[in-house]
Coordinates of C-alpha atoms in Angstrom, one line a residue:
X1080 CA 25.7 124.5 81.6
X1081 CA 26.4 120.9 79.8
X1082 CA 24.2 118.4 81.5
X1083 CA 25.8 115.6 82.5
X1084 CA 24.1 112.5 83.5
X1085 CA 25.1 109.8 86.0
X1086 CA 25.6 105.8 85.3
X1087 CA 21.9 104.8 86.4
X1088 CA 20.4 107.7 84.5
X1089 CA 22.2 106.8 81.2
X1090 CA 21.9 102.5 82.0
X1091 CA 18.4 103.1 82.2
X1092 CA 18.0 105.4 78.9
X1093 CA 20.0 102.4 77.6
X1094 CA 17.5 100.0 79.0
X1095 CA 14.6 102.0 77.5
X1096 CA 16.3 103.1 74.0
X1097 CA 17.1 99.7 73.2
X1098 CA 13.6 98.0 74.4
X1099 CA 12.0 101.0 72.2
X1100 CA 13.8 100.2 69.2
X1101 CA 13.2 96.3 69.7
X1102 CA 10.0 97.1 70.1
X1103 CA 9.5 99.2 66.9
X1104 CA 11.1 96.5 64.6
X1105 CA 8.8 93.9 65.9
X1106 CA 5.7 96.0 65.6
X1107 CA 6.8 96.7 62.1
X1108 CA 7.6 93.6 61.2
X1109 CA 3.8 92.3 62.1
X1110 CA 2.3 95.3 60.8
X1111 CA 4.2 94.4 57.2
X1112 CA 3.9 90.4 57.0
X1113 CA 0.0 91.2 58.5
X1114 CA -0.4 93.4 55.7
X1115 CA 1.8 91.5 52.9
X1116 CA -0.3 87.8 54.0
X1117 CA -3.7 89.8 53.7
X1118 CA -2.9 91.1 50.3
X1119 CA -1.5 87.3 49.4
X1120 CA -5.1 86.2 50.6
X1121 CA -6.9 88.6 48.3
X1122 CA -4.5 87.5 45.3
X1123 CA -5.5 83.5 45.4
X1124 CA -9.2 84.1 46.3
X1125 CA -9.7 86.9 43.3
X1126 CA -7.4 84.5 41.0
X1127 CA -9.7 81.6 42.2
X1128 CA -12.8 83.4 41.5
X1129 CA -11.7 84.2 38.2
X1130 CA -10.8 81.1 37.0
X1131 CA -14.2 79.7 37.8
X1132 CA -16.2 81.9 36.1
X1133 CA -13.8 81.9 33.0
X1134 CA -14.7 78.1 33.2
X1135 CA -18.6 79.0 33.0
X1136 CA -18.3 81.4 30.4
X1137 CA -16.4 78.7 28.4
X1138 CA -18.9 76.0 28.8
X1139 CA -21.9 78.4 29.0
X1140 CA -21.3 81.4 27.5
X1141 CA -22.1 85.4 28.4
X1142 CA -25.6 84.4 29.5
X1143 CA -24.5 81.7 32.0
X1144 CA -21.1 84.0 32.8
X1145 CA -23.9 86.8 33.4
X1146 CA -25.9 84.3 35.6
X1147 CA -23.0 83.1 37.5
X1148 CA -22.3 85.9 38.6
X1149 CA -25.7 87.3 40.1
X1150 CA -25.8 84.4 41.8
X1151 CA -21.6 84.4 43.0
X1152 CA -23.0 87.9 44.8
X1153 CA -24.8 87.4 48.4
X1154 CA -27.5 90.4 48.5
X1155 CA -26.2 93.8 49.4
X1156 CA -22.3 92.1 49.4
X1157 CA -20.3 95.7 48.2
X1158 CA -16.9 93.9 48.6
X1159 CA -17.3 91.4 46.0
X1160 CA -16.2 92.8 42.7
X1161 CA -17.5 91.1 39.5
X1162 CA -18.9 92.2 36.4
X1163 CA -18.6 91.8 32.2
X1164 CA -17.5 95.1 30.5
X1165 CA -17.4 95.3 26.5
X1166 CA -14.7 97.1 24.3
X1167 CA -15.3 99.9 25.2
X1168 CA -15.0 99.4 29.2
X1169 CA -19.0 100.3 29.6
X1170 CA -20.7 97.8 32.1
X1171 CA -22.9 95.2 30.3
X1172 CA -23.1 92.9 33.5
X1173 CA -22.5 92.5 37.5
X1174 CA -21.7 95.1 40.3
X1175 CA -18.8 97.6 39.3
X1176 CA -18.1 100.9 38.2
X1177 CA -20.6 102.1 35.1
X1178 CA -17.0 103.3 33.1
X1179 CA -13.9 100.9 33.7
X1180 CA -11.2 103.5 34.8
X1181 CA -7.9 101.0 34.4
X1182 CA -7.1 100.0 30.8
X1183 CA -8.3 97.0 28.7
X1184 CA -5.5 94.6 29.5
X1185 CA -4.8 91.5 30.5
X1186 CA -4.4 92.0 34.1
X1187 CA -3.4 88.8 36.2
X1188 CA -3.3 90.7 39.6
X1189 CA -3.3 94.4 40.3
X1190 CA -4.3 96.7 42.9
X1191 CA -5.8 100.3 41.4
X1192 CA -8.8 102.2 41.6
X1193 CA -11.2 100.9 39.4
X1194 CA -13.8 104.0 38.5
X1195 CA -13.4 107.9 38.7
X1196 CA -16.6 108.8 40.1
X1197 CA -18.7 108.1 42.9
X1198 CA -17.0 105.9 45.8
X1199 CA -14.8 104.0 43.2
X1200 CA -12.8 107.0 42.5
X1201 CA -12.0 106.9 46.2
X1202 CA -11.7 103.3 47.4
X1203 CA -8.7 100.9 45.9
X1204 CA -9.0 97.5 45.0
X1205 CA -7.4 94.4 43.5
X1206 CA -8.5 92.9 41.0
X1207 CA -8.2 90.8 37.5
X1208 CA -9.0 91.8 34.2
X1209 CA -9.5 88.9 31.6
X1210 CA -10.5 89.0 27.7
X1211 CA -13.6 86.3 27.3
X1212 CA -14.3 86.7 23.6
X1213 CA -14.6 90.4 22.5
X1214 CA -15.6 91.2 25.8
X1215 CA -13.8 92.1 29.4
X1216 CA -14.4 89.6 33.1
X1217 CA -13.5 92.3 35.9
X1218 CA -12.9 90.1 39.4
X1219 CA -12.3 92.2 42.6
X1220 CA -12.4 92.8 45.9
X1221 CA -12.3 96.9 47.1
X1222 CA -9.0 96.8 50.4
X1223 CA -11.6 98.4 52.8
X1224 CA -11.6 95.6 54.9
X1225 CA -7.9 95.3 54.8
X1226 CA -7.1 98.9 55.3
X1227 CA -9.8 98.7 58.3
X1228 CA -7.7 95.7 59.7
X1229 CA -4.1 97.5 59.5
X1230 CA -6.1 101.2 61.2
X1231 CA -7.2 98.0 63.8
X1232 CA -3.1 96.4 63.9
X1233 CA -1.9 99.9 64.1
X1234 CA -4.1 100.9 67.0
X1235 CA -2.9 97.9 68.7
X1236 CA 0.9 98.1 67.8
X1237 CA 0.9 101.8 69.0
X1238 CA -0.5 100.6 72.5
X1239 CA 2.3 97.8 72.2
X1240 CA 5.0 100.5 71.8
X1241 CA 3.5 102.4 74.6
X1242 CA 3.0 99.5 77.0
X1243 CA 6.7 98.7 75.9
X1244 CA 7.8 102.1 76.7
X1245 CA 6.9 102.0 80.0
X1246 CA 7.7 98.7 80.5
X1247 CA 11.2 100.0 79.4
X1248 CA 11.3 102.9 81.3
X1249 CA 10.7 100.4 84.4
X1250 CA 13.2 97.6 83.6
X1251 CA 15.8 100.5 83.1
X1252 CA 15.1 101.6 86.3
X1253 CA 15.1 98.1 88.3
X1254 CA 18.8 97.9 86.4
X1255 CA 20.0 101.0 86.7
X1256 CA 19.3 100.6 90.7
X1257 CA 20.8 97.1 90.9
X1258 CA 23.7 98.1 88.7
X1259 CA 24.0 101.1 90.9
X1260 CA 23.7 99.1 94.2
X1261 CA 26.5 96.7 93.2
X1262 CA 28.5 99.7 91.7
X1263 CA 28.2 101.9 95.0
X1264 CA 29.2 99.1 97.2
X1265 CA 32.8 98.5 95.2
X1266 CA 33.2 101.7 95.2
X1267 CA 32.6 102.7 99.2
X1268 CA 35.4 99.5 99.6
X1269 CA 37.5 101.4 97.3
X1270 CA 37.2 104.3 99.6
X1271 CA 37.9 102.8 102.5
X1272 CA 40.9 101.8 101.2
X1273 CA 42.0 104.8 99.8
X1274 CA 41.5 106.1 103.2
X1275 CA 43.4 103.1 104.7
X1276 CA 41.3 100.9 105.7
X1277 CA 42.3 97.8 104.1
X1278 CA 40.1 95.3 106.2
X1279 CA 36.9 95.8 104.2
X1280 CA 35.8 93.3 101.3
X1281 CA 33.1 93.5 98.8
X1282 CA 30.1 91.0 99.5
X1283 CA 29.6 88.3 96.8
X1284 CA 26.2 87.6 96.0
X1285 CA 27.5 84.0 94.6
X1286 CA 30.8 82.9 96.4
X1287 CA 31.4 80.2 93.4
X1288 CA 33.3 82.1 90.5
X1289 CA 31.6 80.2 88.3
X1290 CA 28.0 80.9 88.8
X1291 CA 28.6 84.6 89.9
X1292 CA 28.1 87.4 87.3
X1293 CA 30.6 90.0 86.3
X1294 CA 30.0 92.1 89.4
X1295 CA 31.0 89.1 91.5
X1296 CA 34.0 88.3 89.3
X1297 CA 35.6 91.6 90.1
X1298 CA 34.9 92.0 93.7
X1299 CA 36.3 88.7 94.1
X1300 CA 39.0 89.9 92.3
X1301 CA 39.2 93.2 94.0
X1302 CA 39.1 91.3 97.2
X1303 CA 42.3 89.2 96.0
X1304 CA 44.1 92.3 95.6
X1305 CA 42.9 94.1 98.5
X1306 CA 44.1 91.2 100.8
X1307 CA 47.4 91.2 98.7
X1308 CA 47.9 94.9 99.4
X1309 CA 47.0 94.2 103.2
X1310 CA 49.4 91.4 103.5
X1311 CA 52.1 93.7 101.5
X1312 CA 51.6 96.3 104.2
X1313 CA 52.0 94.4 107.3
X1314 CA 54.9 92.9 105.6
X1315 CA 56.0 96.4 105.2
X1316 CA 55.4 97.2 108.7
X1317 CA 56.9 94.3 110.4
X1318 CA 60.1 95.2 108.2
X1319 CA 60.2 98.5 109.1
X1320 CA 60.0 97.8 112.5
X1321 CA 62.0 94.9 112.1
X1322 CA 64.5 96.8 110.3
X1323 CA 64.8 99.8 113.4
X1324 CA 65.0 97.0 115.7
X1325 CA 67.6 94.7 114.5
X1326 CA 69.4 98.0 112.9
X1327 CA 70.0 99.5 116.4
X1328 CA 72.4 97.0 118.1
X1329 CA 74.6 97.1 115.2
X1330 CA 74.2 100.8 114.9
X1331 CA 75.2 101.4 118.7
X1332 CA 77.8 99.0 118.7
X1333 CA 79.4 101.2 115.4
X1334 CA 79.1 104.1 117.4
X1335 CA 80.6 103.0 120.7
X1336 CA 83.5 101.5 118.9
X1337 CA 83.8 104.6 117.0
X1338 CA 84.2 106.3 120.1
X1339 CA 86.6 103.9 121.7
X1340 CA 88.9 104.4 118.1
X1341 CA 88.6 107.9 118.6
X1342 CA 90.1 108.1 121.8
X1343 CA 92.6 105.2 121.4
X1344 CA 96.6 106.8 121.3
X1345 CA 98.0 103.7 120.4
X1346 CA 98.8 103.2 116.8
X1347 CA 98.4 99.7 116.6
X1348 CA 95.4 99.4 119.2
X1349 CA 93.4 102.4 116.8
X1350 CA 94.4 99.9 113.7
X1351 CA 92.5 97.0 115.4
X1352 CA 89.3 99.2 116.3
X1353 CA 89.0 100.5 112.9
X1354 CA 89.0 96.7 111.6
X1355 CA 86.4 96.5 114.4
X1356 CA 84.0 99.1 112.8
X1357 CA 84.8 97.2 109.0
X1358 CA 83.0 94.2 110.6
X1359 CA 79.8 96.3 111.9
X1360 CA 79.3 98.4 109.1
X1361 CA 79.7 95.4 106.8
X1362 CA 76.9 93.4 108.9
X1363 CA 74.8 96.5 108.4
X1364 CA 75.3 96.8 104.4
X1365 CA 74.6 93.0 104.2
X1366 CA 71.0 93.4 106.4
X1367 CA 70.5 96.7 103.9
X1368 CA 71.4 94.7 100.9
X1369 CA 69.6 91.4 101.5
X1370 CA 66.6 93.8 102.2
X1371 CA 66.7 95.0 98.5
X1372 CA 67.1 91.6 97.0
X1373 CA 63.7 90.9 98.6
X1374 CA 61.9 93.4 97.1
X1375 CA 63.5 93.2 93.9
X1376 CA 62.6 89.6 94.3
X1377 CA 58.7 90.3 95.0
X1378 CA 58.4 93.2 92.3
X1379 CA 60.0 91.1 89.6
X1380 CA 58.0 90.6 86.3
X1381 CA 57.7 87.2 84.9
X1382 CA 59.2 88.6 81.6
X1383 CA 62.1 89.0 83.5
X1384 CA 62.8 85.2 83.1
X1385 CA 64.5 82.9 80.6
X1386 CA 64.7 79.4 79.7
X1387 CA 67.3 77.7 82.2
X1388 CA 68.0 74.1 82.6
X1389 CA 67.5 73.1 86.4
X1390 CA 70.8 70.4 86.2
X1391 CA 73.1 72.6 84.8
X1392 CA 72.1 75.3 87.7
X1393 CA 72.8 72.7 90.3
X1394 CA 75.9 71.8 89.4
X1395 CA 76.8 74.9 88.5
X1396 CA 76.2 76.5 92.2
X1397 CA 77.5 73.2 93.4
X1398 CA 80.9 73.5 92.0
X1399 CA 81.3 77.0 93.4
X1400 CA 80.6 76.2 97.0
X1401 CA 82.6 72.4 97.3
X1402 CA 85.9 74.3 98.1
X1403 CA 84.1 76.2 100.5
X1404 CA 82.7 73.2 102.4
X1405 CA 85.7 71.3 102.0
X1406 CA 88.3 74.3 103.6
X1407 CA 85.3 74.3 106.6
X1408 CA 86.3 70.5 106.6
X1409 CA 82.4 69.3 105.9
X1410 CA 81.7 66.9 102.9
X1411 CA 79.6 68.2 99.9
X1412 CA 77.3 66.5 98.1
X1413 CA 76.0 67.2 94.6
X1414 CA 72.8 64.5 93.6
X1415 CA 71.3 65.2 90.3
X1416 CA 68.8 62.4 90.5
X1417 CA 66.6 63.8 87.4
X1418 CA 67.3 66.4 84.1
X1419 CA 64.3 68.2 83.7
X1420 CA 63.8 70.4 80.1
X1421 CA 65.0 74.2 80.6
X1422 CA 61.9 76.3 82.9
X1423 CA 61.4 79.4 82.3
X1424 CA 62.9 81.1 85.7
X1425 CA 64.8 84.1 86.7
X1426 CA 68.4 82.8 86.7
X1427 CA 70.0 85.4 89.4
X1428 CA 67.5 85.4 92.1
X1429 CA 67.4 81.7 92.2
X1430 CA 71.2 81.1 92.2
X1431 CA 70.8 83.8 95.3
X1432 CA 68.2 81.3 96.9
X1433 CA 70.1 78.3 96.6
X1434 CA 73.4 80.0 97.8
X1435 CA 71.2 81.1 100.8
X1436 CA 70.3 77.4 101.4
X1437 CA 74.2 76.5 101.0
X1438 CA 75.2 79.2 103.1
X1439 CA 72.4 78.1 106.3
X1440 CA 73.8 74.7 106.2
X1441 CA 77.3 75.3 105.9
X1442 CA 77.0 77.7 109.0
X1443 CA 74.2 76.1 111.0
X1444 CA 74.7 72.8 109.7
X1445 CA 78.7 72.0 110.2
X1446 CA 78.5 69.9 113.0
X1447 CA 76.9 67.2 111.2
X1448 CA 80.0 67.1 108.7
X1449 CA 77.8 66.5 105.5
X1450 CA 76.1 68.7 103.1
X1451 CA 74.2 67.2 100.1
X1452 CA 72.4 69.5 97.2
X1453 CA 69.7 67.7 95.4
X1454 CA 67.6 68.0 92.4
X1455 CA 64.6 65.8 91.9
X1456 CA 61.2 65.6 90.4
X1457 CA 58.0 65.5 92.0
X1458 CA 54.2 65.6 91.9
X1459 CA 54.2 69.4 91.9
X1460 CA 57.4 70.2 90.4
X1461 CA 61.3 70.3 90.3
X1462 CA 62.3 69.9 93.8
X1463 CA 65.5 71.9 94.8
X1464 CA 66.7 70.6 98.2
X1465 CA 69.8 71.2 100.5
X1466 CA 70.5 68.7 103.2
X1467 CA 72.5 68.7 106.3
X1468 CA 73.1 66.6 109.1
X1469 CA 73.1 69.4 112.1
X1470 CA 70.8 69.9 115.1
X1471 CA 68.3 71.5 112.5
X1472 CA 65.1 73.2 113.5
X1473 CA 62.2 72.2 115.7
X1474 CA 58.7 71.9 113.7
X1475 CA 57.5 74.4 116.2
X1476 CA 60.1 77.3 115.9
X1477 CA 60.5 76.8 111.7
X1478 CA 57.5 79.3 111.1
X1479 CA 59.7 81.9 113.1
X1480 CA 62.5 81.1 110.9
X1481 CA 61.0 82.2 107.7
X1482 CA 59.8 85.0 108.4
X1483 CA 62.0 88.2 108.0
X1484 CA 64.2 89.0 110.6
X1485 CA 63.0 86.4 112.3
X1486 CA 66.2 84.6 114.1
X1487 CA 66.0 81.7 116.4
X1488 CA 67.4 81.6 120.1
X1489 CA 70.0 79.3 119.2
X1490 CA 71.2 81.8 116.1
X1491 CA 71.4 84.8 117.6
X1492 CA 75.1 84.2 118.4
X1493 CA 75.7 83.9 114.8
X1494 CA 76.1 87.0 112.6
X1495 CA 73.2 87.6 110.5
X1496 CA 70.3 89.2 109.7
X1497 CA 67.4 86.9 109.4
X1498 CA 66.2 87.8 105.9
X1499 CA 68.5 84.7 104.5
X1500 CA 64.7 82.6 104.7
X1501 CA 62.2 85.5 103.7
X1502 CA 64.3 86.1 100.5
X1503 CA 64.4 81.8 99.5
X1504 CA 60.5 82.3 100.2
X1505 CA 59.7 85.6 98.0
X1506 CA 61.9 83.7 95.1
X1507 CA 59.5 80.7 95.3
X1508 CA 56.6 83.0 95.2
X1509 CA 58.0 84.8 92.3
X1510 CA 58.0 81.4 90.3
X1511 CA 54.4 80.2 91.7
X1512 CA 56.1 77.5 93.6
X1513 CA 56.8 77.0 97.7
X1514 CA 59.5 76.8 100.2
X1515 CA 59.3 74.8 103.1
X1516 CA 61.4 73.5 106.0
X1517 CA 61.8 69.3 106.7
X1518 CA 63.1 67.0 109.1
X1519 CA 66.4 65.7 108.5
X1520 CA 66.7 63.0 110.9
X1521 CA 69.1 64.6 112.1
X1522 CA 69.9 67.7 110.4
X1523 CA 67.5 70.0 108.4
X1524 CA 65.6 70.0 105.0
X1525 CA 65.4 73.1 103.1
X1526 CA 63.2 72.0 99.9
X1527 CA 62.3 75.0 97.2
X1528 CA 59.6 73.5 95.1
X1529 CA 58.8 74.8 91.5
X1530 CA 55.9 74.0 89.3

């Protein structure tokens, strides 16, 4: 059976592997510079020593050498390593092994053991070996003391490593239940909205961005999508229903004139029902169709767009709809009152916008015999505005008219959908920018602004 641990069990092995291992370097660290600085210690005092008594023995000679170094000895001192050997490496002076064990050489600093009987041949030391004449100086100090201070560093650094251990094993699990905490609650959101619940958010423990941590950044931004998801799906059910509703009069109205064709005799009479059910069934693939362009419109990738210049789209759109206006007898106005450098933007869907905006004010706007297109600049962007002088739309009832399907009392004579709006909208959202309904004074404003 393979043993499979969960994310708190393996964060907090984490959390205690790596404070183990942290741990271990330090104490190994100490336990080697402790070491390595006693050893340095011994080095300058035994080079110290040795230099003053090679100074004696060349103002005095052996006897004062031999004096200097009764007295360099406090009584009973066994860590203090000084005597005179001759040629032979026998002891002629001073506390040391009897028989020199290391050879007759001239020894600046070494650590070895210094006799082969007794305690010497069992206890290390370092020490200096200098010629003085025809004779040997031996200076040392045995590494008991040392040695008893690493067994005393090592004791220590062991309880360290335990103490670290522990406080390891706790820190991993204070994480691994935070981490867990944080984790759980994403994930029972998640849930919930795999269920369908799409009301629930994940709590922030810092609502600024900026000062959260990582778990905050990604609930806020699971939160961002959630709400997007939410607002897609009432979107979704509004057009739906939207779509049944507004469907219906136009699908009954098919099917009773379908019916009146049917039984009709009359050649001519059957001719002019048919032409009848051309005009419903085209209203109906124009609501289906302008449905479509909206969500191609809000599923569009950015790479989707390419460099356009903002003028040249203007006057392009406007050339193709001043013989329209002028056979409907209203005068068309093309104002390019800046030339902004090409944006990047998705050439079809904004041609469809603007020919929406065209086409509201050339059928809601012909009483006021003037049309104007504009292109501006302003503080947050290219501004691309249609003007007319009709009866335009109340500041109360122009919320209504961008939403889809949503028609106005004074429209609903007027074939049409109501998606004309919604799709101008979900093409400014596609490019980060904002559509927006004005005052005309009289007439109506229909600005699309792009950043």
């Amino acid at each position: 059976m393979k043993l499979r641990l969960t994310i708190s069990a393996r964060i907090a092995l984490l959390s205690v592997v790596l404070a183990l291992l942290s741990n271990l370097v330090l104490v190994g660290f100490i336990w080697k510079q402790t070491s390595a600085d006693a050893v340095a210690a011994l080095h300058r005092e035994i080079v110290e020593q040795a230099d003053a008594l090679r100074a004696v023995w060349r103002t005095g000679a052996l006897p004062a050498l031999a004096d200097a170094i009764t007295h360099a000895r406090e009584p009973g001192d066994v860590t203090l390593v000084l005597a005179i050997y001759d040629s032979r490496g026998h002891r002629m002076a001073g506390y040391a092994p009897r028989h020199l064990a290391v050879p007759l050489a001239d020894t600046p600093f070494r650590i070895a053991m210094l006799g082969g009987e007794g305690v010497w041949a069992s206890r290390e030391a370092g020490y200096t070996l200098h010629p003085i004449g025809g004779d040997w100086l031996l200076v040392g100090r045995p590494l008991d003391l040392i040695e008893a201070q690493q067994i005393a560093i090592e004791r220590a650094l062991a309880l360290a490593v335990f103490l670290s251990l522990m406080l390891g094993v706790g820190t991993g699990l204070v994480l691994a239940h935070y981490v867990a905490g944080r984790l759980n609650t994403i994930v029972a959101v998640i849930d919930a909205a795999g269920e369908g619940d799409l009301t629930r958010r994940v709590s922030l423990v810092r609502a600024d961005s900026d000062e959260g941590d990582a778990f905050d950044r990604l609930a806020e931004r699971l939160n961002a999508m959630l709400g997007k998801i939410e607002q897609l799906m009432a979107e979704l059910r509004v057009v739906t229903d939207s779509l049944a509703h507004d469907l219906r009069s136009p699908l009954a109205r098919l099917r009773t004139k379908t019916e009146q064709a049917v039984l009709i005799a009359d050649p001519h009479q059957r001719e002019a029902a048919l032409g009848g059910l051309l005009v419903e069934t085209d209203l109906i693939m124009r609501m289906l169709t302008m449905v479509i362009e909206i969500s191609r419109s809000e599923s569009v990738t950015r790479d989707r767009f390419t460099l356009v210049a903002p003028a040249d789209l203007v006057e392009e759109i406007g050339e193709l709809y001043a013989p329209v206006a002028e056979d409907a007898g209203l005068r068309f106005l093309i104002e390019v009152e800046d030339r902004p450098a090409p944006l990047p933007l998705h050439r079809e869907l904004m041609s469809q916008a603007l020919s929406n905006l065209i086409d509201n004010a050339l059928k809601h706007g012909a009483s006021g015999a003037q049309v104007t297109l504009r292109l501006s600049r302003g503080v947050e962007g290219i501004v691309f505005q249609v003007e007319d002088r009709g009866p335009g739309i109340a500041a109360a009832d122009r919320a209504q008219a961008l939403k889809r399907f949503g028609r106005l009392d004074t429209a609903r004579t007027t074939p049409g959908a109501g998606l004309g709006m919604a799709l101008i909208e979900a093409v400014a959202r596609l490019h980060g920018g904002r559509f927006e309904l004005a005052d005309n004074a009289p007439g109506l404003i229909a600005r699309l602004v792009i950043p």
